[in-house]
Amino acid sequence: MVVAFSIILIGLVLGYQGLNAFNETTAVTSGVEEALAILDDARNRTVSARNKSQFGAHLEQDRMILFPGITYDSANPANEIHILSPRIEIVSITLAGGGPDIVFARSTGQTAQYGSFIIRSRKSPSILRTLNILRSGLAMVQP
């Protein structure tokens, strides 16, 4: 009886760990999809000259902000704040120019702030994905 109980207990623990890893991976994947959508939206708005403005994305540990113009202004009421899941965070922002902002050029959609950043699980930091921003302004997930 004790052996059977031990086997069941081990099975439950392993199942919980597997489910936890799956949930963390799902949170990171969802965060990556949201980040790619925000970057794509900023680039598309710029190329289409929406409101005759350029747009960019400002990166913070727990959020991404889509902003109008060439410089991020935290007080601008036109900013669109996207709070990430509390299970994930943005880390290791490495963009040309050294800042946390990616601004897209009119008509071409290119950016001078190319580089990468990581979205990872707060609970399990080894569960992560790297996003690369190319000079062309396109964003992709590193394989």
Backbone as a chain_set.jsonl record, in Angstrom:
{"seq": "MVVAFSIILIGLVLGYQGLNAFNETTAVTSGVEEALAILDDARNRTVSARNKSQFGAHLEQDRMILFPGITYDSANPANEIHILSPRIEIVSITLAGGGPDIVFARSTGQTAQYGSFIIRSRKSPSILRTLNILRSGLAMVQP", "coords": {"N": [[0.816, -1.188, 0.0], [1.914, 1.267, 0.794], [3.88, 1.478, -1.135], [2.352, 1.709, -3.468], [1.042, 4.12, -2.929], [3.263, 5.838, -2.875], [4.136, 5.66, -5.529], [1.928, 6.797, -6.846], [2.041, 9.371, -5.754], [4.532, 10.276, -6.731], [3.943, 10.253, -9.458], [1.959, 12.269, -9.545], [3.477, 14.521, -8.752], [5.367, 14.669, -10.852], [3.607, 15.058, -12.975], [2.509, 17.54, -12.281], [4.8, 19.171, -12.45], [5.349, 18.961, -15.177], [3.014, 20.088, -16.249], [3.246, 22.66, -15.216], [5.594, 23.593, -16.542], [4.604, 23.522, -19.146], [2.572, 25.483, -18.954], [4.127, 27.772, -18.44], [5.662, 27.91, -20.779], [3.62, 28.351, -22.606], [2.762, 30.893, -21.762], [5.032, 32.434, -22.384], [5.132, 32.069, -25.163], [2.705, 33.285, -25.913], [3.271, 35.909, -25.114], [5.361, 36.525, -26.864], [4.011, 36.432, -29.321], [2.275, 38.601, -28.936], [4.14, 40.704, -28.7], [5.337, 40.65, -31.258], [3.101, 41.359, -32.775], [2.619, 43.981, -31.881], [4.969, 45.303, -32.689], [4.77, 44.913, -35.459], [2.412, 46.308, -35.959], [3.167, 48.969, -35.285], [5.122, 49.399, -37.242], [3.595, 49.065, -39.61], [1.722, 51.161, -39.335], [3.427, 53.321, -39.576], [4.498, 53.035, -42.197], [2.182, 53.27, -43.679], [1.67, 55.882, -43.248], [-0.072, 56.743, -41.269], [-1.963, 59.147, -39.631], [-0.043, 60.914, -40.445], [2.438, 60.425, -39.258], [5.352, 59.009, -37.708], [5.856, 55.868, -36.065], [6.617, 54.014, -33.098], [7.979, 51.507, -30.847], [8.222, 51.166, -27.418], [10.168, 49.544, -25.037], [9.767, 47.927, -21.961], [10.32, 46.227, -18.825], [7.918, 44.959, -18.041], [6.057, 45.642, -19.947], [5.0, 46.841, -23.236], [5.013, 49.71, -25.191], [3.25, 51.252, -27.686], [3.978, 53.981, -29.572], [3.388, 57.314, -30.929], [5.335, 59.295, -33.209], [8.87, 60.233, -33.217], [10.231, 60.065, -30.895], [9.978, 58.615, -27.744], [7.574, 59.575, -25.395], [6.603, 59.473, -22.241], [4.402, 60.754, -21.147], [2.611, 61.186, -23.17], [-0.686, 61.139, -24.228], [-1.52, 59.668, -26.402], [-0.151, 57.329, -26.473], [-0.124, 53.785, -26.605], [-0.529, 51.464, -24.307], [0.609, 48.278, -23.585], [0.28, 45.897, -21.364], [2.203, 43.236, -20.277], [1.733, 39.729, -19.585], [1.793, 38.878, -16.128], [3.397, 36.729, -15.717], [5.565, 36.758, -17.373], [8.538, 38.454, -18.657], [10.4, 41.161, -20.153], [13.715, 41.126, -21.069], [17.288, 41.721, -21.393], [17.628, 43.722, -23.463], [18.953, 44.644, -26.425], [19.698, 46.873, -28.506], [20.645, 48.673, -31.462], [22.131, 51.746, -30.869], [21.524, 51.699, -28.243], [19.224, 52.147, -26.651], [15.809, 51.607, -25.342], [13.929, 51.833, -27.347], [12.243, 51.345, -30.452], [12.032, 52.686, -33.514], [10.318, 53.319, -36.509], [11.037, 54.005, -39.947], [9.519, 56.304, -42.182], [7.838, 55.387, -45.169], [9.717, 53.311, -45.826], [9.818, 51.627, -43.62], [11.996, 50.778, -42.286], [14.422, 50.432, -39.587], [16.68, 52.1, -37.393], [17.221, 51.114, -35.013], [17.89, 48.349, -34.712], [18.24, 44.976, -33.549], [17.982, 42.928, -30.641], [15.811, 41.365, -28.192], [14.773, 39.648, -25.22], [12.087, 37.576, -24.278], [10.982, 36.128, -21.399], [10.061, 33.563, -19.014], [9.124, 34.483, -15.759], [9.051, 32.808, -13.567], [10.359, 30.51, -14.412], [13.16, 31.097, -15.652], [14.687, 29.894, -17.652], [12.996, 29.256, -19.647], [12.466, 30.735, -22.506], [12.367, 33.128, -25.243], [13.984, 34.608, -27.997], [13.685, 37.664, -29.619], [14.344, 39.062, -32.713], [15.055, 42.121, -34.214], [15.233, 43.277, -37.353], [17.243, 45.33, -39.603], [15.576, 46.039, -41.651], [13.252, 46.465, -40.375], [11.561, 44.444, -39.9], [10.409, 41.971, -37.632], [11.379, 39.018, -35.968], [11.245, 35.713, -34.558], [13.919, 34.205, -32.978], [15.213, 31.193, -34.16]], "CA": [[0.0, 0.0, 0.0], [2.819, 2.412, 0.848], [4.541, 1.544, -2.443], [1.367, 2.226, -4.42], [0.863, 5.537, -2.605], [4.49, 6.524, -3.305], [4.107, 5.724, -6.996], [0.914, 7.789, -7.208], [2.566, 10.674, -5.367], [5.577, 10.627, -7.709], [3.24, 10.565, -10.709], [1.324, 13.58, -9.401], [4.526, 15.543, -8.745], [5.891, 14.788, -12.214], [2.545, 15.651, -13.794], [2.431, 18.958, -11.934], [5.965, 19.848, -13.023], [5.147, 19.025, -16.629], [1.948, 21.057, -16.505], [3.81, 23.973, -14.908], [6.478, 23.959, -17.654], [3.738, 23.784, -20.292], [1.926, 26.773, -18.735], [5.137, 28.826, -18.592], [5.976, 27.977, -22.212], [2.461, 28.972, -23.245], [2.788, 32.323, -21.427], [6.112, 33.047, -23.171], [4.695, 32.058, -26.564], [1.681, 34.33, -26.062], [3.968, 37.195, -25.02], [6.1, 36.725, -28.113], [3.024, 36.764, -30.356], [1.818, 39.963, -28.674], [5.243, 41.621, -29.031], [5.449, 40.701, -32.716], [1.943, 42.102, -33.284], [2.823, 45.401, -31.562], [6.024, 45.8, -33.583], [4.213, 44.924, -36.814], [1.435, 47.398, -35.995], [3.907, 50.239, -35.331], [5.755, 49.496, -38.563], [2.551, 49.263, -40.619], [1.179, 52.517, -39.189], [4.426, 54.258, -40.109], [4.578, 52.895, -43.653], [0.941, 53.785, -44.275], [1.633, 57.304, -42.893], [-1.258, 56.993, -40.456], [-1.868, 60.427, -38.911], [1.165, 61.594, -40.941], [3.422, 60.296, -38.19], [6.094, 57.77, -37.537], [5.485, 55.182, -34.837], [7.654, 53.167, -32.534], [7.639, 50.685, -29.692], [9.094, 51.362, -26.256], [10.221, 48.289, -24.289], [10.035, 47.928, -20.526], [10.342, 44.86, -18.33], [6.584, 44.371, -17.924], [5.12, 46.214, -20.924], [5.442, 47.458, -24.485], [4.184, 50.876, -25.478], [3.26, 51.711, -29.071], [3.912, 55.443, -29.448], [3.519, 58.104, -32.147], [6.482, 60.199, -33.241], [10.2, 59.622, -33.297], [10.783, 59.991, -29.547], [9.012, 58.165, -26.751], [7.221, 60.525, -24.343], [5.738, 58.699, -21.349], [3.21, 61.535, -20.808], [1.764, 61.358, -24.353], [-1.931, 60.384, -24.087], [-1.73, 58.824, -27.581], [0.561, 56.063, -26.289], [-0.946, 52.59, -26.395], [0.225, 50.645, -23.364], [0.284, 46.852, -23.597], [0.863, 45.255, -20.195], [2.447, 41.82, -20.505], [1.315, 38.809, -18.533], [2.704, 38.945, -14.98], [4.235, 35.523, -15.718], [6.711, 36.927, -18.276], [9.233, 39.732, -18.607], [11.336, 41.5, -21.224], [15.075, 41.307, -20.548], [18.4, 41.719, -22.351], [17.335, 44.575, -24.621], [20.213, 44.997, -27.079], [19.339, 47.534, -29.758], [21.606, 49.665, -31.954], [21.843, 53.024, -30.244], [21.556, 51.449, -26.816], [18.01, 52.447, -25.889], [14.716, 50.63, -25.353], [12.928, 52.248, -28.331], [12.385, 50.944, -31.855], [11.258, 53.64, -34.313], [10.315, 52.908, -37.913], [11.157, 55.098, -40.919], [8.419, 56.443, -43.136], [7.901, 54.82, -46.519], [10.479, 52.052, -45.922], [9.584, 50.791, -42.451], [13.27, 50.346, -41.71], [14.74, 50.994, -38.28], [18.088, 52.211, -37.01], [17.316, 50.458, -33.713], [17.807, 46.902, -34.903], [18.888, 44.228, -32.466], [17.188, 41.839, -30.084], [15.432, 41.344, -26.782], [14.309, 38.323, -24.794], [10.9, 37.429, -23.445], [11.187, 34.892, -20.641], [9.215, 33.277, -17.868], [9.666, 34.965, -14.487], [9.152, 31.666, -12.658], [11.338, 29.577, -14.977], [13.893, 31.941, -16.597], [15.267, 29.152, -18.771], [11.975, 29.202, -20.702], [12.599, 32.06, -23.118], [12.453, 33.274, -26.694], [14.68, 35.822, -28.415], [13.112, 38.345, -30.781], [15.312, 39.851, -33.477], [14.532, 43.199, -35.042], [16.167, 43.467, -38.461], [17.32, 46.71, -40.124], [14.411, 46.246, -42.512], [12.111, 46.744, -39.515], [10.83, 43.206, -39.64], [10.746, 41.294, -36.381], [11.229, 37.573, -36.073], [11.676, 34.95, -33.391], [15.139, 33.44, -33.268], [14.947, 29.749, -34.092]], "C": [[0.868, 1.264, 0.0], [3.512, 2.591, -0.503], [3.581, 2.138, -3.478], [1.143, 3.719, -4.192], [2.071, 6.354, -3.072], [4.516, 6.69, -4.819], [3.098, 6.773, -7.461], [1.415, 9.204, -6.902], [3.64, 11.157, -6.344], [4.94, 11.005, -9.044], [2.581, 11.93, -10.668], [2.35, 14.71, -9.434], [5.077, 15.749, -10.149], [4.861, 15.415, -13.147], [2.413, 17.131, -13.545], [3.598, 19.729, -12.534], [5.827, 19.993, -14.53], [4.097, 20.047, -17.006], [2.454, 22.479, -16.263], [4.712, 24.451, -16.051], [5.655, 24.296, -18.895], [3.079, 25.154, -20.161], [2.909, 27.931, -18.911], [5.511, 29.011, -20.062], [4.846, 28.664, -22.97], [2.44, 30.477, -22.984], [3.86, 33.048, -22.245], [5.701, 33.133, -24.637], [3.647, 33.141, -26.823], [2.307, 35.717, -26.006], [4.734, 37.53, -26.281], [5.142, 37.119, -29.235], [2.509, 38.192, -30.185], [2.894, 40.982, -29.054], [5.398, 41.763, -30.542], [4.302, 41.512, -33.323], [2.097, 43.599, -33.038], [3.867, 46.005, -32.497], [5.513, 45.908, -35.015], [3.214, 46.076, -36.975], [2.138, 48.751, -36.104], [4.534, 50.447, -36.701], [4.712, 49.783, -39.639], [1.932, 50.658, -40.538], [2.14, 53.546, -39.773], [4.441, 54.226, -41.627], [3.324, 53.458, -44.325], [0.735, 55.272, -43.975], [0.372, 57.652, -42.125], [-1.024, 58.226, -39.589], [-0.602, 61.207, -39.286], [2.286, 61.557, -39.898], [4.205, 59.004, -38.325], [5.624, 57.153, -36.22], [6.646, 54.328, -34.37], [7.113, 52.347, -31.391], [8.696, 50.907, -28.618], [9.008, 50.087, -25.419], [10.532, 48.544, -22.821], [9.912, 46.486, -20.047], [8.956, 44.203, -18.352], [5.58, 44.873, -18.957], [5.821, 46.649, -22.2], [4.476, 48.602, -24.757], [4.361, 51.251, -26.939], [3.053, 53.228, -28.991], [4.022, 56.127, -30.803], [4.756, 58.997, -32.054], [7.798, 59.455, -33.267], [10.874, 59.484, -31.937], [9.686, 59.577, -28.576], [8.829, 59.233, -25.677], [6.203, 59.819, -23.443], [4.44, 59.434, -20.997], [2.251, 61.698, -21.992], [0.497, 60.514, -24.218], [-2.228, 59.475, -25.288], [-0.977, 57.49, -27.482], [-0.432, 54.929, -26.056], [-0.129, 51.61, -25.562], [-0.3, 49.211, -23.397], [1.021, 46.199, -22.427], [1.006, 43.763, -20.495], [1.893, 40.993, -19.349], [2.289, 38.925, -17.363], [3.631, 37.733, -14.886], [5.491, 35.683, -16.565], [7.344, 38.296, -18.096], [10.113, 39.898, -19.837], [12.681, 41.773, -20.57], [16.065, 41.377, -21.708], [18.077, 42.492, -23.629], [18.675, 45.05, -25.191], [19.885, 45.562, -28.461], [20.44, 48.504, -30.155], [21.19, 51.019, -31.397], [21.717, 52.916, -28.737], [20.29, 51.711, -26.029], [16.972, 51.354, -25.949], [13.634, 50.937, -26.391], [13.289, 51.769, -29.731], [11.46, 51.854, -32.648], [11.419, 53.269, -35.781], [10.307, 54.12, -38.838], [9.965, 55.098, -41.866], [8.799, 55.85, -44.479], [8.67, 53.504, -46.613], [10.177, 51.092, -44.775], [10.861, 50.299, -41.799], [13.468, 50.968, -40.333], [16.244, 51.063, -38.087], [18.319, 51.517, -35.669], [17.122, 48.948, -33.849], [18.557, 46.217, -33.762], [17.98, 43.138, -31.958], [16.78, 42.126, -28.646], [14.836, 39.968, -26.491], [13.014, 38.472, -24.01], [11.057, 36.087, -22.738], [10.175, 34.774, -19.508], [9.883, 33.824, -16.614], [9.929, 33.788, -13.543], [10.23, 30.682, -13.095], [12.147, 30.31, -16.048], [14.545, 31.202, -17.764], [14.264, 28.964, -19.907], [11.916, 30.6, -21.305], [12.593, 31.968, -24.632], [13.127, 34.605, -26.985], [14.0, 36.378, -29.658], [14.198, 39.193, -31.419], [14.572, 40.899, -34.287], [15.594, 43.463, -36.098], [16.192, 44.935, -38.886], [16.122, 47.038, -40.995], [13.172, 46.626, -41.706], [11.272, 45.524, -39.225], [11.33, 42.573, -38.359], [10.486, 39.811, -36.554], [11.731, 36.914, -34.801], [12.888, 34.136, -33.801], [14.836, 31.959, -33.137], [15.738, 29.055, -33.005]], "O": [[0.577, 2.218, -0.721], [3.708, 3.716, -0.962], [3.981, 2.986, -4.276], [1.064, 4.492, -5.146], [1.906, 7.449, -3.608], [4.881, 7.752, -5.324], [3.385, 7.55, -8.37], [1.229, 10.12, -7.703], [3.645, 12.324, -6.735], [5.356, 11.971, -9.683], [2.635, 12.674, -11.647], [2.122, 15.739, -10.069], [5.236, 16.888, -10.589], [5.211, 16.218, -14.012], [2.226, 17.906, -14.483], [3.409, 20.821, -13.069], [6.156, 21.039, -15.091], [4.266, 20.79, -17.972], [2.127, 23.394, -17.019], [4.601, 25.599, -16.481], [5.97, 25.245, -19.613], [3.024, 25.91, -21.131], [2.55, 28.963, -19.476], [5.659, 30.139, -20.531], [5.092, 29.465, -23.872], [2.135, 31.255, -23.887], [3.623, 34.148, -22.742], [5.903, 34.164, -25.279], [3.702, 33.833, -27.84], [1.919, 36.604, -26.766], [4.756, 38.681, -26.717], [5.429, 38.031, -30.009], [2.326, 38.91, -31.168], [2.59, 42.009, -29.662], [5.572, 42.871, -31.048], [4.508, 42.266, -34.274], [1.743, 44.405, -33.899], [3.669, 47.094, -33.034], [5.795, 46.888, -35.705], [3.183, 46.736, -38.013], [1.752, 49.587, -36.921], [4.482, 51.546, -37.254], [4.921, 50.65, -40.488], [1.648, 51.268, -41.569], [1.716, 54.523, -40.389], [4.401, 55.273, -42.273], [3.397, 54.048, -45.403], [-0.262, 55.857, -44.4], [-0.193, 58.731, -42.305], [-0.009, 58.33, -38.9], [-0.148, 62.061, -38.525], [2.989, 62.546, -39.693], [3.772, 58.047, -38.967], [5.063, 57.842, -35.368], [7.534, 53.971, -35.144], [5.949, 52.468, -31.01], [9.897, 50.844, -28.879], [7.915, 49.604, -25.125], [11.455, 49.289, -22.49], [9.448, 45.622, -20.79], [8.841, 43.015, -18.653], [4.39, 44.572, -18.863], [7.042, 46.805, -22.249], [3.266, 48.467, -24.571], [5.472, 51.535, -27.386], [2.073, 53.698, -28.413], [4.66, 55.607, -31.718], [5.168, 59.401, -30.967], [7.844, 58.227, -33.33], [11.938, 58.876, -31.818], [8.589, 60.135, -28.595], [9.803, 59.736, -25.118], [5.063, 59.597, -23.852], [3.471, 58.795, -20.588], [1.183, 62.289, -21.834], [0.589, 59.292, -24.103], [-3.096, 58.606, -25.201], [-1.158, 56.617, -28.331], [-1.451, 55.106, -25.388], [0.831, 51.008, -26.044], [-1.499, 48.97, -23.254], [2.23, 45.975, -22.489], [0.05, 43.11, -20.914], [1.624, 41.518, -18.268], [3.494, 39.056, -17.581], [4.547, 37.715, -14.064], [6.392, 34.846, -16.496], [6.769, 39.184, -17.468], [10.516, 38.925, -20.474], [12.773, 42.559, -19.627], [15.711, 41.121, -22.859], [18.233, 41.976, -24.736], [19.428, 45.762, -24.527], [19.808, 44.83, -29.448], [21.095, 49.092, -29.294], [20.016, 51.385, -31.455], [21.792, 53.92, -28.029], [20.289, 51.507, -24.815], [17.209, 50.296, -26.531], [12.542, 50.371, -26.33], [14.449, 51.78, -30.141], [10.242, 51.804, -32.478], [12.517, 52.948, -36.237], [9.659, 55.128, -38.557], [9.475, 54.051, -42.29], [9.971, 55.83, -44.855], [8.3, 52.649, -47.419], [10.269, 49.876, -44.943], [10.819, 49.496, -40.866], [12.771, 51.911, -39.96], [16.987, 50.2, -38.556], [19.459, 51.348, -35.236], [16.282, 48.357, -33.171], [19.401, 46.823, -33.102], [17.282, 42.489, -32.738], [17.33, 43.005, -27.983], [14.451, 39.232, -27.399], [12.868, 39.375, -23.186], [11.24, 35.05, -23.375], [9.533, 35.745, -19.108], [11.086, 33.646, -16.427], [10.918, 33.782, -12.81], [10.925, 30.095, -12.266], [11.856, 30.166, -17.235], [14.914, 31.824, -18.76], [14.641, 28.558, -21.007], [11.387, 31.53, -20.697], [12.784, 30.903, -25.219], [12.876, 35.602, -26.308], [13.767, 35.656, -30.627], [14.888, 39.952, -30.737], [13.587, 40.601, -34.962], [16.723, 43.83, -35.774], [15.275, 45.694, -38.57], [15.699, 48.192, -41.066], [12.164, 47.055, -42.269], [10.368, 45.57, -38.39], [12.518, 42.63, -38.041], [9.517, 39.397, -37.191], [12.536, 37.483, -34.064], [12.886, 33.465, -34.834], [14.275, 31.515, -32.135], [15.616, 27.842, -32.831]]}, "num_chains": 1, "name": "protein.A"}
